[in-house]
Amino acid sequence: MKYMGSAGDYRVDRPGRLVTRAARLAPDLKWQFIGAIAVASVATLVRLVGPLIIRGGIDDGITEGDKRTIIVAAAIYVGLLVVQYFASAAAQWSVAIVGERYLVRLRSVVFGRLLRLDMGFYSRSKSGVLVSRMTSDIESLQEFASDGAVLALTNLLTVVGVAFALVLVDWQMAFTVFAVVFVLAGVTVLFQRQARRAYDQVREQIGSVLATLQEGITGVRVVQAFTQEDAQASTFGRVNERYFEANMAAARAISWYFPVVAFLRIIALAAALGIGASRVLNGTMTIGTLVAFLLYLDWFFQPIINLSNVYNLLQSALAAIAKLFELMDEKVVVDDKQGAFDLSEPVSGSVALETVSFSYEPNTMVLDAVSVIVGAGERVAIVGETGSGKSTIAKLIMRFYDPESGVVAIDGNDLRDITERSRTGALALIPQDGFLFAGTLRDNIAYADPGAPDEAVWNVLRAMGIDHWVRSLPEGLDTEVRERGGRFSAGERQLVALARAFLSDPSIIVLDEATSNLDPETEIQVEGALRVLLAGRTSVVIAHRLRSAERADRVIMVDGGRIIAEGTHSELVESSPRYKELVEVWQRGAK
Amino acid sequence: MVEDQSRLADLRVGISLLWRVALRYRGVAAMSIVGALIWMAMVILVPYLVGSVIDLVVGRAEMSDIWPVLGLMVIAGAIQAVGISLRRYYGFKMSYRAEADLRNNIFTHIQRLAFSFHDVTSTGELMARASSDLSQLRLILAMAPITSANLVMFVVVAIVLIIIDPVLGLTASLMVPALLFTSARFASKVVGFSFDLQQRLSELSHVVEETVSGIEVVKSYGQEAQQQARLDDKAETIYDAAMGMAKQRAIYRPFFEIIPALGTVAVLALGGVRVVDGAITFGEFVSFTQYLAVMVLPLLITGWFFANLPRSAAAASRIDALLETAPDIREPEHPVRLKPGHGEVVFDDVSFAYPDGTTVLHNVDLRIPGGSSVGLVGATGSGKSTIAHLIPRFYDVTSGSITLDGVDVRDLALDDLRSEVSVVFQESYLFSASIEENIRVGDPMASDKRIRSAARLAKAHEFICGFDDGYATVVGERGSTLSGGQRQRVSLARGVVRDPRVLILDDATSSVDAIVEAEIQEALRQVMAGRTTVIIAHRTSTLALVDNVAFIEDGHVVAFGPHHELLEEVPRYAAVLATGAEVDA
């Protein structure tokens, strides 16, 4: 959707700086860019010669009664038009190449930066806004690059060229026309101001129309269940009417501006004709010059109107690029430091948190001097209520964040000293909801190792006891997972996530257990696959179910960012009343 | 062949809708057309005046003879401005009014289409009808007045030119078809490419979306490079599509300058010779060049109009098809009043099949005594949700009947029926509005006191009061500022605020974990007390709350009775529950 970007909170007050910085992104396109301008200039120059030939044809041909000169002039003009055609086409083409190449570069660079940013950034930002940087913002640049740039360039060259031509042909008449253009410029500024306000309104209102529309459609079952159809329709009617009003405000601006422009054009024409006529009558101008002047005049007004439209495109392109630079200036907090090293293989897989404190926002401590040691091959379940800090522990182990104080270590090495490559090879996270990427089942399972042969994938599936499930799919490993929305159930997605982790063969698994109920058969498969995956590996399980806690070697209960109980399941049932309470809730739910 | 025919049919339907719309706003449309005709007349007059001035100059007239003509020109310019203003303003007004009214119609209609329609229609599709399809239709409506005036203008100008000089006039008029054709061809090519480009842009945005929402997985496996490669790949396909479009621009755009210039050359050569021969005056020669200049833009616009007409007609025919879809569930013609009662629900020999023919329920008989509660248990696809959805008439039975306190649900006014039968859905959908407004959806007339007591009943009052803004707290898009359990309790409050005779809980607790379910458990107990309740559930803790359980397999009610009895007497029932409850590893 297009209208989700945050409202322009960034002022485009330094266009020069923005443009320079934008240019630095693609220094290699510089010569192509200069070439494009050169071709466009040639095209414009050739075009501007046309009326001069007409003048020659009139003054030396028609006025003199010389038919031959007329035909020669026409022939030269035709020849010139052939040149003009190819020059114009080349200009269109070369400007597009520069613009579109630049966009490929920009998309890549911005996305690269987005990928490097750490989880802290992602949790601070709304995902809709991030997506809109890469979509609607770059698309408004695309609009400028693919059409706006050519229009800006050719129209600007035309206006400047025609202005020169007018002065060359007759400077007094030219300045009369410029006076009219001066008025036009003033009128255009007024119009732009009014139109921008109107279009801001239009954008805002279309946003609420679409939002209300979408809500009316996705919530239609609830609406009907409570017979709120009329109420919804009248709400929508109000929003829709505001959009209509906003559009009409824009329409009113357009409805006075363009008539005024057309009127000014006639005024300029009449003025040029008046002055020209008296000059011709007193012999200081030829009739051919007057006709040429009138032809130029026709080329003068439209480009000015076009330029004012291009100016809008340029404004939004600059605003978009300002937002992109803002994103690119985000600091990467979690990054490989100088001298980071690889873990020595084989990784045994012990995990330690030593007096780790952490908070997402200042003054709200999420973890408070927590120490946890998980031995190599041990299975630890972390339990606690929502907001207790248990999933933060998982995220710190994954180094989605760095602790504020204390150390998180694997095999005794501070995570901050280990290379990203080595860390991600040793660890795998299985999030609550089995996340699938667009692509085939094979792509998803072999995500950590895209080049893995089918044989390896099948080995994983067999080992986990889910190969028959994949075989039961008509297209097997080639099944597209995203086709027709959610093709896989929550349980099946979970299976894929487990297989993905197994194929990457990590030493340590961090599992955020799913909360929702799966249908019984899948549940059995997930349980089986999980058992295979966890066997012989270190695992930290954020547990939501009784049996996960029961099966763990050790249970850690977290509350308010602190560890309040630690031990085996049966020990804790005895020793911790809080834990016992939790177990009872679980039992009521399950039994 | 068949496709062509259907495209032709689309075109007919679409154009007929466009025509009906234009007729509906004929007053405004007429103003716009009048404006366009005024504009057109002046556009034709001005070059003629220019020619007259030139002739006066060539004829060595005095400036005093020329000034009045120039004055006339300025007056023509002023009248032209008025024409443009009328044309534009009323053209916009007609098109925006038509767009807004149609969008309202579409929205209202969507609200009335039954579940069976929404089951098979995606949100995106409906959104497209009410946004992009409508804009496409609006564009054509807005351009219609100017296009009709343009068409008149081409004919009139051609006639004027031919009257001035047949040979020269015919030659110059060749520009009309040449530019029209090039412009239309260009527009239709670009339309295709821009569709392609949009497609690829949306593919790229999918890559971005999945990367952002799956960022934990990406980072966990250190696969940033893989995502980067996917994106670069998409960016490259966008480049190809954009350059395809650029190629069309490079080929066609120069023609828009070259063709009028060729016309000017023709006028120079042919016209120049005619002037020398004395067949036409020099002023007429200049008029010719001026006519060519003023016609360029109208010709381009008209070409664009006809290139876009088929697309707009197709959009209009899609809109028409949506508006012509009749809702499956209709109000009875002579509604019966609901009798007083405690909410007894009786299924009498009910069968149900979806429109595609899959039969879901077979001859179901089920009596739920007023004020009692029943749990529906069965595997996925057994038909238990369907049973629940038939009571408030989200669907109609294929055969048999369902009665509420003795009255067939199809004989009740929908509002009467649905205000006595409340549904709490599996996905607790909340509107982006305040909590209070969300509860009030259940009963717009409810007093604040009722809202609060409903919230108390649903065990929502405490946590709502815990928010800074209390009941005025705005829940985000789809209720995302509340936890799953909180959302569920707000929708429970919404379900009971009207104090319905029958409450249906459609698998309302399946997606929350045990702790949250424990929170809701107590709320359920309260709302069920003394009320007919139909509850779809998996968990034994929930089933312990109900009076009876209906066990459903393959569209049949195979057992009915208290939970503990069924556990003992029906081995299949126990088996289905056991697999769900505890999977031994």
Coordinates of N, CA, C and O in Angstrom, one line a residue, chain A residues 58 62 67 70 77 81 84-85 89 92 96-97 100-101 107-108 112 115 117 135 146-147 215-216 218 221 223-224 226-230 236-237 240-241 244 247 255 259 262-263 274 280-281 287 298 400 420 424 429 435 437-438 447-448 450 501 504 517 520 523-524 531 582 588-591, chain B residues 57 60-61 70 73 77-78 81 84-85 89 96-97 100 103-104 111-113 115 119 201 205 210 216 218-221 223-224 226-228 232 236 239 242-243 246 249-251 253 257-258 265 268 275 277 282 293 415 418 429 431-432 441 444 498 510 515 539-541 579 581-583 585:
Chain A
I58 N 10.1 32.0 -45.6 CA 9.1 33.0 -45.8 C 9.8 34.3 -46.5 O 9.3 34.7 -47.5
I62 N 8.8 33.0 -50.0 CA 7.4 33.4 -50.2 C 7.4 34.9 -50.6 O 6.8 35.3 -51.6
K67 N 9.8 30.0 -55.5 CA 9.3 28.7 -55.0 C 10.4 27.7 -54.7 O 10.3 26.9 -53.8
I70 N 11.6 28.0 -51.2 CA 10.6 27.4 -50.3 C 10.8 25.9 -50.2 O 10.9 25.4 -49.1
Y77 N 14.4 21.4 -43.5 CA 13.7 21.2 -42.3 C 13.4 19.7 -42.1 O 13.6 19.2 -41.0
L81 N 14.6 17.4 -39.0 CA 13.6 16.6 -38.2 C 14.1 15.2 -38.0 O 13.9 14.6 -36.9
Q84 N 16.5 15.4 -35.4 CA 15.9 15.7 -34.1 C 15.2 14.5 -33.5 O 15.3 14.2 -32.3
Y85 N 14.6 13.6 -34.4 CA 14.0 12.4 -33.9 C 15.0 11.6 -33.1 O 14.8 11.1 -32.0
A89 N 15.1 10.7 -29.1 CA 15.0 9.3 -28.7 C 16.2 9.0 -27.8 O 16.1 8.4 -26.8
Q92 N 15.9 10.6 -24.4 CA 15.0 9.9 -23.5 C 15.6 8.6 -23.0 O 15.5 8.3 -21.8
A96 N 17.0 7.8 -19.1 CA 16.3 6.7 -18.4 C 17.4 5.7 -17.8 O 17.3 5.2 -16.7
I97 N 18.4 5.4 -18.7 CA 19.4 4.4 -18.2 C 20.1 4.9 -16.9 O 20.2 4.2 -15.9
E100 N 17.4 4.8 -14.0 CA 17.1 3.5 -13.5 C 18.3 2.7 -12.9 O 18.1 2.0 -11.9
R101 N 19.4 2.9 -13.5 CA 20.6 2.3 -12.9 C 20.9 2.8 -11.5 O 21.2 2.1 -10.6
R107 N 18.4 1.0 -4.2 CA 17.7 0.0 -3.6 C 18.6 -1.0 -2.9 O 18.4 -1.3 -1.7
S108 N 19.7 -1.3 -3.6 CA 20.6 -2.3 -3.0 C 21.3 -1.7 -1.8 O 21.4 -2.4 -0.7
G112 N 20.8 -3.0 2.0 CA 22.0 -3.5 2.7 C 22.1 -2.9 4.0 O 22.4 -3.6 5.0
L115 N 19.6 -4.4 6.4 CA 19.9 -5.7 6.9 C 21.0 -5.7 7.9 O 21.0 -6.5 8.8
L117 N 21.3 -3.3 10.2 CA 20.9 -2.7 11.4 C 20.5 -3.8 12.4 O 20.0 -4.9 12.0
T135 N 9.8 1.0 -0.4 CA 8.8 0.9 -1.4 C 8.3 2.3 -1.8 O 8.8 2.8 -2.8
S146 N 12.3 8.0 -13.8 CA 11.9 7.4 -15.1 C 11.2 8.5 -16.0 O 11.3 8.4 -17.2
D147 N 10.5 9.4 -15.4 CA 9.9 10.4 -16.3 C 10.2 11.8 -16.0 O 10.6 12.6 -16.8
E215 N -10.8 -1.9 6.8 CA -11.4 -2.4 8.1 C -12.8 -2.9 7.9 O -13.2 -3.9 8.4
G216 N -13.5 -2.2 7.0 CA -14.9 -2.6 6.7 C -14.9 -4.0 6.0 O -15.9 -4.7 6.2
T218 N -12.2 -6.4 6.2 CA -11.7 -7.5 7.0 C -12.6 -7.7 8.2 O -12.6 -8.8 8.8
R221 N -17.4 -9.7 9.0 CA -18.2 -10.7 9.7 C -18.7 -10.2 11.0 O -19.8 -10.5 11.4
V223 N -19.1 -7.1 11.7 CA -20.2 -6.1 11.4 C -21.5 -6.7 11.2 O -22.5 -6.3 11.7
Q224 N -21.5 -7.8 10.4 CA -22.8 -8.5 10.2 C -23.3 -9.2 11.4 O -24.5 -9.2 11.6
F226 N -23.2 -8.3 14.3 CA -23.9 -7.3 15.2 C -24.8 -6.4 14.4 O -25.1 -5.3 14.9
T227 N -25.1 -6.7 13.2 CA -25.9 -5.9 12.3 C -25.6 -4.4 12.3 O -26.4 -3.5 12.6
Q228 N -24.3 -4.1 12.2 CA -23.8 -2.8 12.2 C -23.5 -2.3 10.7 O -22.8 -1.3 10.5
E229 N -24.2 -2.9 9.7 CA -23.9 -2.5 8.4 C -24.2 -1.0 8.1 O -23.4 -0.3 7.5
D230 N -25.3 -0.5 8.6 CA -25.7 0.8 8.4 C -24.7 1.8 9.1 O -24.3 2.8 8.5
F236 N -18.2 5.2 6.8 CA -17.4 5.3 5.6 C -17.9 6.4 4.7 O -17.1 7.1 4.1
G237 N -19.2 6.7 4.7 CA -19.7 7.8 3.9 C -19.1 9.1 4.3 O -18.8 9.9 3.5
N240 N -15.5 9.2 3.2 CA -15.5 9.3 1.7 C -15.8 10.7 1.3 O -15.2 11.2 0.3
E241 N -16.7 11.3 2.0 CA -17.1 12.7 1.6 C -16.0 13.7 1.9 O -15.8 14.6 1.1
F244 N -13.8 13.4 -1.0 CA -14.4 14.2 -2.1 C -14.1 15.7 -1.9 O -13.7 16.3 -2.9
N247 N -10.6 16.5 -2.8 CA -10.4 16.5 -4.2 C -10.9 17.7 -4.9 O -10.3 18.3 -5.8
S255 N -8.9 24.7 -11.5 CA -9.9 25.3 -12.3 C -9.7 26.8 -12.5 O -10.4 27.5 -13.3
P259 N -7.1 28.2 -16.7 CA -7.6 29.3 -17.5 C -6.8 30.6 -17.5 O -6.6 31.2 -18.5
A262 N -3.9 30.1 -19.8 CA -4.3 30.2 -21.2 C -4.6 31.6 -21.6 O -4.2 32.0 -22.7
F263 N -5.1 32.4 -20.7 CA -5.4 33.8 -20.9 C -4.1 34.6 -21.1 O -3.9 35.3 -22.1
G274 N 1.0 42.7 -31.8 CA 0.9 44.2 -31.9 C 2.2 44.8 -32.1 O 2.4 45.6 -33.1
V280 N 6.9 45.5 -38.4 CA 6.9 45.2 -39.8 C 6.4 46.3 -40.6 O 7.0 46.6 -41.7
L281 N 5.4 47.0 -40.1 CA 4.8 48.2 -40.9 C 5.9 49.3 -41.0 O 6.0 49.9 -42.1
I287 N 8.4 40.0 -42.2 CA 7.2 39.2 -41.8 C 7.6 37.8 -41.4 O 7.0 37.2 -40.5
D298 N 4.7 29.6 -29.1 CA 3.9 28.4 -28.8 C 4.7 27.3 -28.0 O 4.1 26.5 -27.3
F400 N 20.8 -10.5 19.5 CA 20.0 -9.5 18.9 C 20.2 -8.2 19.5 O 20.0 -7.2 18.9
E420 N 30.3 -12.6 13.4 CA 28.9 -12.9 13.2 C 28.8 -14.2 12.5 O 27.9 -15.0 12.9
T424 N 26.5 -17.1 14.2 CA 25.3 -17.6 13.5 C 25.4 -19.1 13.2 O 24.4 -19.8 13.1
L429 N 17.8 -20.0 16.2 CA 16.6 -19.6 16.9 C 15.4 -20.2 16.2 O 15.3 -20.2 15.0
F435 N 8.4 -19.2 10.7 CA 8.3 -18.2 9.7 C 8.8 -18.8 8.3 O 9.8 -19.4 8.3
F437 N 9.7 -18.0 4.2 CA 10.0 -17.1 3.2 C 9.3 -17.5 1.9 O 9.1 -18.7 1.7
A438 N 9.0 -16.6 1.0 CA 8.5 -16.9 -0.3 C 9.5 -17.9 -0.9 O 10.7 -17.7 -0.8
Y447 N 17.6 -23.0 4.1 CA 17.8 -21.5 4.2 C 19.2 -21.2 4.6 O 19.8 -20.2 4.1
A448 N 19.8 -21.9 5.6 CA 21.1 -21.6 6.1 C 22.2 -22.0 5.1 O 23.3 -21.5 5.2
P450 N 22.0 -22.4 1.2 CA 21.2 -22.4 -0.1 C 21.7 -23.4 -1.1 O 21.0 -23.9 -1.9
A501 N 16.4 -25.5 11.1 CA 17.4 -25.5 12.1 C 18.3 -26.7 12.1 O 19.5 -26.6 12.3
S504 N 21.0 -26.6 9.5 CA 22.2 -25.7 9.8 C 23.1 -26.3 10.9 O 24.2 -25.8 11.1
N517 N -2.6 -23.9 20.1 CA -2.8 -25.4 20.0 C -2.7 -25.8 18.5 O -3.2 -25.2 17.6
P520 N -4.0 -32.3 16.6 CA -3.4 -33.4 17.2 C -2.3 -34.1 16.4 O -1.2 -34.3 16.9
E523 N 0.8 -32.1 15.9 CA 1.4 -31.9 17.2 C 2.4 -33.1 17.5 O 3.5 -32.9 17.9
I524 N 1.9 -34.3 17.1 CA 2.7 -35.5 17.4 C 4.0 -35.4 16.5 O 5.1 -35.6 17.0
R531 N 12.3 -33.6 19.3 CA 13.1 -34.5 20.1 C 14.4 -34.8 19.3 O 15.5 -34.8 19.9
L582 N 2.0 -22.0 38.8 CA 2.0 -22.0 37.4 C 1.7 -23.4 36.8 O 0.9 -23.6 35.9
R588 N -4.7 -27.4 34.6 CA -6.1 -27.2 34.4 C -6.4 -27.0 32.9 O -7.4 -27.5 32.4
G589 N -5.5 -26.3 32.2 CA -5.7 -26.1 30.8 C -5.6 -27.4 30.0 O -6.4 -27.6 29.1
A590 N -4.7 -28.2 30.3 CA -4.4 -29.3 29.5 C -5.2 -30.5 29.8 O -5.5 -31.3 28.9
K591 N -5.6 -30.7 31.0 CA -6.2 -32.0 31.3 C -7.7 -31.9 31.2 O -8.3 -30.8 31.5
Chain B
V57 N -1.2 43.3 -42.0 CA 0.2 43.8 -42.0 C 0.7 43.7 -43.4 O 1.3 44.7 -44.0
R60 N -0.4 46.3 -45.7 CA 0.1 47.6 -45.4 C -1.0 48.4 -44.8 O -1.2 49.6 -45.1
A61 N -1.8 47.9 -43.9 CA -2.9 48.6 -43.2 C -2.3 49.5 -42.1 O -1.1 49.4 -41.8
L70 N -6.7 42.9 -32.4 CA -6.0 42.4 -31.2 C -6.9 42.5 -29.9 O -6.9 41.6 -29.1
M73 N -9.0 39.6 -29.9 CA -8.2 38.4 -29.5 C -8.2 38.3 -28.0 O -8.4 37.2 -27.5
G77 N -9.6 35.5 -25.7 CA -8.8 34.8 -24.7 C -9.6 34.8 -23.3 O -9.5 33.7 -22.6
A78 N -10.2 35.9 -23.0 CA -11.0 35.9 -21.7 C -12.1 34.9 -21.7 O -12.3 34.1 -20.8
A81 N -10.9 31.5 -21.4 CA -10.5 31.2 -20.0 C -11.8 30.7 -19.2 O -11.7 29.7 -18.4
I84 N -12.6 27.2 -20.2 CA -11.7 26.2 -19.6 C -12.1 25.9 -18.1 O -12.1 24.8 -17.7
S85 N -12.4 27.1 -17.5 CA -12.7 27.0 -16.0 C -13.9 26.1 -15.8 O -14.0 25.2 -15.0
Y89 N -13.8 22.6 -14.0 CA -14.4 22.5 -12.7 C -15.6 21.4 -12.7 O -15.6 20.5 -11.8
Y96 N -15.5 13.3 -9.7 CA -15.3 13.0 -8.2 C -16.6 12.6 -7.5 O -16.6 11.7 -6.7
R97 N -17.7 13.3 -7.9 CA -19.0 12.9 -7.3 C -19.4 11.5 -7.7 O -19.7 10.7 -6.8
A100 N -17.1 9.1 -5.7 CA -17.5 9.0 -4.3 C -18.8 8.3 -4.1 O -18.9 7.4 -3.2
R103 N -18.2 4.6 -4.7 CA -17.5 4.0 -3.7 C -18.4 3.7 -2.5 O -18.3 2.7 -1.8
N104 N -19.3 4.7 -2.2 CA -20.2 4.4 -1.1 C -21.1 3.2 -1.4 O -21.4 2.4 -0.6
Q111 N -20.8 -4.6 2.6 CA -21.3 -4.9 3.9 C -22.5 -5.8 4.0 O -22.7 -6.5 4.9
R112 N -23.2 -5.8 2.9 CA -24.4 -6.7 2.9 C -24.2 -8.1 2.3 O -25.0 -8.9 2.4
L113 N -23.1 -8.2 1.6 CA -22.9 -9.5 1.0 C -22.5 -10.6 2.1 O -21.8 -10.3 3.0
F115 N -21.5 -14.2 4.2 CA -20.3 -14.9 4.5 C -19.8 -15.7 3.3 O -18.6 -15.8 3.0
D119 N -16.1 -15.6 1.9 CA -15.2 -16.8 2.0 C -14.4 -17.0 0.8 O -13.3 -17.5 0.9
L201 N 7.3 -4.1 -8.9 CA 7.4 -3.3 -7.7 C 6.8 -4.1 -6.5 O 7.4 -4.1 -5.4
S205 N 8.5 -5.4 -3.0 CA 8.0 -5.1 -1.7 C 7.7 -6.3 -0.8 O 7.8 -6.3 0.4
E210 N 8.9 -9.5 3.8 CA 9.3 -10.8 4.5 C 10.6 -10.7 5.2 O 10.8 -11.3 6.3
E216 N 14.3 -11.8 12.5 CA 14.9 -12.7 13.5 C 15.5 -13.9 12.9 O 16.6 -14.3 13.2
V218 N 16.4 -14.3 9.7 CA 17.5 -13.9 8.8 C 18.8 -13.7 9.6 O 19.8 -14.3 9.3
K219 N 18.6 -13.0 10.7 CA 19.8 -12.7 11.5 C 20.3 -14.0 12.3 O 21.5 -14.2 12.5
S220 N 19.3 -14.8 12.7 CA 19.7 -16.0 13.4 C 20.6 -16.9 12.6 O 21.5 -17.6 13.1
Y221 N 20.3 -17.0 11.3 CA 21.1 -17.8 10.4 C 22.2 -17.0 9.6 O 22.8 -17.6 8.8
Q223 N 21.9 -14.9 7.3 CA 21.6 -14.9 5.8 C 21.3 -13.6 5.2 O 20.5 -13.5 4.3
E224 N 21.9 -12.5 5.7 CA 21.7 -11.2 5.2 C 22.0 -11.2 3.7 O 21.3 -10.6 2.9
Q226 N 21.9 -13.6 1.5 CA 20.9 -14.2 0.7 C 19.7 -13.3 0.4 O 19.2 -13.2 -0.7
Q227 N 19.2 -12.6 1.5 CA 18.1 -11.7 1.3 C 18.5 -10.5 0.3 O 17.8 -10.1 -0.5
Q228 N 19.8 -10.1 0.5 CA 20.3 -9.0 -0.3 C 20.3 -9.4 -1.8 O 19.8 -8.7 -2.7
D232 N 18.3 -7.6 -4.8 CA 19.0 -7.1 -6.0 C 18.5 -7.7 -7.2 O 18.3 -7.0 -8.3
E236 N 16.7 -5.6 -10.3 CA 17.1 -5.8 -11.7 C 15.9 -6.0 -12.6 O 15.9 -5.5 -13.7
Y239 N 14.4 -2.8 -13.1 CA 15.2 -2.1 -14.1 C 14.7 -2.5 -15.5 O 14.5 -1.6 -16.4
A242 N 11.3 -1.0 -16.3 CA 11.3 0.4 -16.5 C 12.0 0.8 -17.8 O 11.6 1.7 -18.5
M243 N 13.0 0.0 -18.1 CA 13.7 0.3 -19.4 C 12.8 -0.1 -20.6 O 12.9 0.6 -21.6
A246 N 10.9 2.9 -20.9 CA 11.7 4.0 -21.4 C 11.9 3.8 -22.9 O 11.9 4.8 -23.7
R249 N 8.9 5.1 -24.6 CA 9.0 6.6 -24.6 C 9.9 7.1 -25.6 O 9.6 8.1 -26.3
A250 N 11.1 6.5 -25.7 CA 12.1 7.0 -26.6 C 11.6 6.8 -28.0 O 11.9 7.7 -28.9
I251 N 10.8 5.8 -28.3 CA 10.4 5.6 -29.7 C 9.2 6.6 -30.0 O 9.2 7.2 -31.1
R253 N 7.7 9.3 -28.0 CA 7.6 10.7 -27.6 C 8.1 11.7 -28.6 O 7.5 12.7 -28.9
E257 N 6.6 15.6 -31.3 CA 7.1 16.9 -31.7 C 7.3 16.9 -33.2 O 7.1 17.9 -33.9
I258 N 7.7 15.7 -33.7 CA 8.1 15.6 -35.1 C 6.8 15.7 -36.0 O 6.9 16.4 -37.1
V265 N 6.1 21.8 -41.9 CA 6.9 21.8 -43.1 C 6.0 21.7 -44.4 O 6.2 22.4 -45.4
L268 N 4.6 24.9 -45.0 CA 5.6 25.8 -45.6 C 5.7 25.5 -47.1 O 5.7 26.4 -47.9
V275 N 0.8 30.5 -51.7 CA 0.8 32.0 -51.5 C 1.5 32.7 -52.7 O 0.9 33.6 -53.2
D277 N 1.5 31.6 -55.6 CA 0.6 31.5 -56.7 C -0.6 32.4 -56.5 O -1.4 32.5 -57.4
F282 N -1.2 35.4 -47.3 CA -0.2 35.1 -46.4 C -0.7 34.9 -44.9 O -0.3 34.0 -44.2
A293 N -0.4 24.2 -34.4 CA 0.1 24.2 -33.0 C -0.9 24.0 -32.0 O -0.7 23.3 -31.0
D415 N -32.0 -8.1 12.0 CA -31.6 -7.4 13.2 C -32.1 -8.0 14.4 O -31.4 -8.1 15.4
R418 N -30.1 -11.3 15.0 CA -28.7 -11.2 15.4 C -28.5 -10.4 16.6 O -27.4 -10.5 17.3
Y429 N -11.6 -9.9 16.3 CA -11.3 -8.8 15.5 C -11.8 -7.5 16.2 O -13.0 -7.4 16.5
F431 N -12.0 -3.2 16.0 CA -11.8 -2.1 15.1 C -10.8 -1.1 15.7 O -10.7 -1.0 16.9
S432 N -10.1 -0.3 14.8 CA -9.2 0.6 15.4 C -10.0 1.8 15.9 O -10.2 2.8 15.2
V441 N -20.1 -1.6 19.6 CA -20.5 -2.3 18.4 C -21.6 -3.3 18.7 O -22.5 -3.5 17.9
P444 N -25.2 -0.3 19.9 CA -24.9 1.1 19.8 C -25.7 2.0 20.8 O -25.4 3.1 21.1
R498 N -25.4 -6.7 24.7 CA -26.8 -6.6 24.3 C -27.7 -7.6 25.1 O -28.8 -7.8 24.9
S510 N -8.8 -21.0 21.2 CA -7.8 -21.9 20.7 C -6.4 -21.3 20.6 O -5.4 -22.0 20.6
I515 N -2.1 -20.1 30.3 CA -2.2 -19.1 31.4 C -3.3 -18.1 31.0 O -4.2 -17.8 31.8
R539 N -10.4 -27.8 24.7 CA -9.8 -28.0 26.0 C -10.8 -28.6 27.0 O -11.9 -28.1 27.0
T540 N -10.4 -29.6 27.7 CA -11.3 -30.2 28.6 C -11.7 -29.3 29.7 O -12.8 -29.3 30.2
S541 N -10.8 -28.3 30.1 CA -11.1 -27.3 31.1 C -12.4 -26.5 30.7 O -13.2 -26.2 31.5
T579 N -5.9 -37.0 22.1 CA -4.8 -36.6 21.2 C -4.6 -35.1 21.3 O -3.5 -34.6 21.2
A581 N -5.1 -33.2 23.9 CA -4.7 -32.7 25.3 C -3.3 -33.0 25.6 O -2.5 -32.1 25.9
E582 N -2.9 -34.2 25.4 CA -1.5 -34.5 25.8 C -0.9 -35.5 24.8 O -1.4 -36.6 24.6
V583 N 0.2 -35.0 24.2 CA 0.8 -35.9 23.3 C 2.1 -36.4 24.0 O 2.9 -35.7 24.4
A585 N 5.5 -38.0 24.6 CA 6.7 -38.0 23.8 C 7.6 -39.1 24.2 O 7.6 -39.5 25.4

